Amino acid sequence: MLEIKNLHASIDGKEILKGINLNIEKGKVYAIMGPNGSGKSTLASVLAGNEIFSVSEGEIKLDGKDLLKLKPEERAAEGVFLAFQYPVEIPGVSINNFMKAAINEQRKYHGLEPIPAPDFLKLIKEKKELVELDKKLDGRSVNQGFSGGEKKKLEVFQMAVLNPKVAVLDETDSGLDIDALRIVANGVNKLKSSENSFIIITHYQRLLDYITPDVVHVLYNGRIIKTGDKNLALELEKTGYDELKKQADELYNK
Ligand SMILES: Nc1ncnc2c1ncn2[C@@H]1O[C@H](COP(=O)(O)OP(=O)(O)O)[C@@H](O)[C@H]1O
Ligand SMILES: [Mg+2]
């Protein structure tokens, strides 16, 4: 569904991604692990279309469509969802209005009329129940004064409403507590289907105690240096990244 081929990306003339190849299939959950500074968040940003990174080589295709030609909001409308590591607060904008605007922007992209009010209300009611979004958050401005856990819940709710083909969750270094991890994990486990896929970016394997990945990739120094199944994550938790890093450094003559 999502094909990444020989992706090179840089910032300020410094190459961060050095030839990433990934084949993301429908119905699967992928974990991308790796030491700090490997390029994990960069990969997420480049997928979402963050223009601070420049792509010098390679391709990203979603169901055959060239994502590199699309703006961030167009990629979102095509079904790429990026959960932000640091969610923004939007004072004065209620959750419902924010979601309505997001839905309608995507509908417009696909040549559809704005969502009829009854359909919208039904949809958000259903999804609020699914992700157990607290009633007390109704009417509040987006993320304003939210606890870490509430922000995560809102993010999972957004994901549920927008129903992306590929959701990228960058959880690295975000200092999530166990409750927040469970919220994210429950959300992913409820929302995953045979039609979508998830890319879970995580430094530690903690989150993977709650979400079982089908495939685990290790990213280091801008390259995928190892691929395995869920056992690879468990192994890394015991051994750390040092041995893999050494092998990769030798291979690429660093
Ligand atoms: N906005 C930026 N400006 C300059 N360098 C950056 C920026 N973002 C990331 N980098 C650099 O890119 C490399 C990879 O960073 P990042 O993708 O955040 O790694 P990870 O998420 O794996 O910890 C690091 O060397 C980091 O310093
Ligand atoms: Mg990161």
PDB file of N, CA, C and O and ligand atoms in Angstrom, residues 35-42 85-86 170-174 201 203, ligand 2:
ATOM      1  N   PRO A  35      18.167   3.847  18.042  1.00  0.00           N
ATOM      2  CA  PRO A  35      18.736   4.793  18.997  1.00  0.00           C
ATOM      3  C   PRO A  35      18.308   6.226  18.687  1.00  0.00           C
ATOM      4  O   PRO A  35      17.871   6.524  17.575  1.00  0.00           O
ATOM      5  N   ASN A  36      18.482   7.104  19.647  1.00  0.00           N
ATOM      6  CA  ASN A  36      18.183   8.528  19.431  1.00  0.00           C
ATOM      7  C   ASN A  36      19.040   9.088  18.311  1.00  0.00           C
ATOM      8  O   ASN A  36      20.199   8.724  18.169  1.00  0.00           O
ATOM      9  N   GLY A  37      18.440   9.977  17.541  1.00  0.00           N
ATOM     10  CA  GLY A  37      19.198  10.638  16.490  1.00  0.00           C
ATOM     11  C   GLY A  37      19.355   9.799  15.224  1.00  0.00           C
ATOM     12  O   GLY A  37      20.098  10.167  14.318  1.00  0.00           O
ATOM     13  N   SER A  38      18.629   8.695  15.128  1.00  0.00           N
ATOM     14  CA  SER A  38      18.772   7.797  13.971  1.00  0.00           C
ATOM     15  C   SER A  38      18.071   8.303  12.725  1.00  0.00           C
ATOM     16  O   SER A  38      18.389   7.903  11.611  1.00  0.00           O
ATOM     17  N   GLY A  39      17.037   9.143  12.956  1.00  0.00           N
ATOM     18  CA  GLY A  39      16.259   9.636  11.827  1.00  0.00           C
ATOM     19  C   GLY A  39      14.812   9.165  11.854  1.00  0.00           C
ATOM     20  O   GLY A  39      14.084   9.333  10.870  1.00  0.00           O
ATOM     21  N   LYS A  40      14.372   8.622  12.980  1.00  0.00           N
ATOM     22  CA  LYS A  40      13.008   8.084  13.068  1.00  0.00           C
ATOM     23  C   LYS A  40      11.967   9.200  12.906  1.00  0.00           C
ATOM     24  O   LYS A  40      11.038   9.078  12.107  1.00  0.00           O
ATOM     25  N   SER A  41      12.143  10.271  13.681  1.00  0.00           N
ATOM     26  CA  SER A  41      11.173  11.371  13.573  1.00  0.00           C
ATOM     27  C   SER A  41      11.274  12.053  12.212  1.00  0.00           C
ATOM     28  O   SER A  41      10.268  12.530  11.678  1.00  0.00           O
ATOM     29  N   THR A  42      12.487  12.092  11.679  1.00  0.00           N
ATOM     30  CA  THR A  42      12.671  12.668  10.337  1.00  0.00           C
ATOM     31  C   THR A  42      11.857  11.884   9.314  1.00  0.00           C
ATOM     32  O   THR A  42      11.183  12.470   8.459  1.00  0.00           O
ATOM     33  N   GLN A  85       4.183  14.291  18.076  1.00  0.00           N
ATOM     34  CA  GLN A  85       4.820  13.997  19.342  1.00  0.00           C
ATOM     35  C   GLN A  85       4.453  15.076  20.374  1.00  0.00           C
ATOM     36  O   GLN A  85       4.292  14.805  21.534  1.00  0.00           O
ATOM     37  N   TYR A  86       4.348  16.299  19.897  1.00  0.00           N
ATOM     38  CA  TYR A  86       3.990  17.400  20.785  1.00  0.00           C
ATOM     39  C   TYR A  86       2.743  18.078  20.243  1.00  0.00           C
ATOM     40  O   TYR A  86       2.836  18.992  19.426  1.00  0.00           O
ATOM     41  N   ASP A 170       4.564   8.678  16.290  1.00  0.00           N
ATOM     42  CA  ASP A 170       5.935   8.876  16.751  1.00  0.00           C
ATOM     43  C   ASP A 170       5.904   9.111  18.255  1.00  0.00           C
ATOM     44  O   ASP A 170       5.563  10.189  18.715  1.00  0.00           O
ATOM     45  N   GLU A 171       6.245   8.093  18.989  1.00  0.00           N
ATOM     46  CA  GLU A 171       6.126   8.181  20.450  1.00  0.00           C
ATOM     47  C   GLU A 171       7.472   8.373  21.134  1.00  0.00           C
ATOM     48  O   GLU A 171       7.567   8.416  22.349  1.00  0.00           O
ATOM     49  N   THR A 172       8.514   8.473  20.352  1.00  0.00           N
ATOM     50  CA  THR A 172       9.859   8.502  20.905  1.00  0.00           C
ATOM     51  C   THR A 172      10.081   9.649  21.878  1.00  0.00           C
ATOM     52  O   THR A 172       9.701  10.776  21.601  1.00  0.00           O
ATOM     53  N   ASP A 173      10.708   9.372  22.949  1.00  0.00           N
ATOM     54  CA  ASP A 173      11.177  10.398  23.893  1.00  0.00           C
ATOM     55  C   ASP A 173      10.060  11.263  24.449  1.00  0.00           C
ATOM     56  O   ASP A 173      10.317  12.280  25.067  1.00  0.00           O
ATOM     57  N   SER A 174       8.829  10.900  24.198  1.00  0.00           N
ATOM     58  CA  SER A 174       7.767  11.819  24.587  1.00  0.00           C
ATOM     59  C   SER A 174       7.410  11.646  26.057  1.00  0.00           C
ATOM     60  O   SER A 174       6.530  12.333  26.556  1.00  0.00           O
ATOM     61  N   ILE A 201       6.511   4.330  15.865  1.00  0.00           N
ATOM     62  CA  ILE A 201       7.907   4.695  16.036  1.00  0.00           C
ATOM     63  C   ILE A 201       8.196   4.784  17.522  1.00  0.00           C
ATOM     64  O   ILE A 201       7.512   5.508  18.253  1.00  0.00           O
ATOM     65  N   HIS A 203      11.388   4.318  20.674  1.00  0.00           N
ATOM     66  CA  HIS A 203      12.771   4.053  21.082  1.00  0.00           C
ATOM     67  C   HIS A 203      12.821   2.814  21.968  1.00  0.00           C
ATOM     68  O   HIS A 203      13.692   1.960  21.839  1.00  0.00           O
TER      69      HIS A 203
HETATM   70 MG    MG B   2      12.364  11.187  17.453  1.00  0.00          MG
END
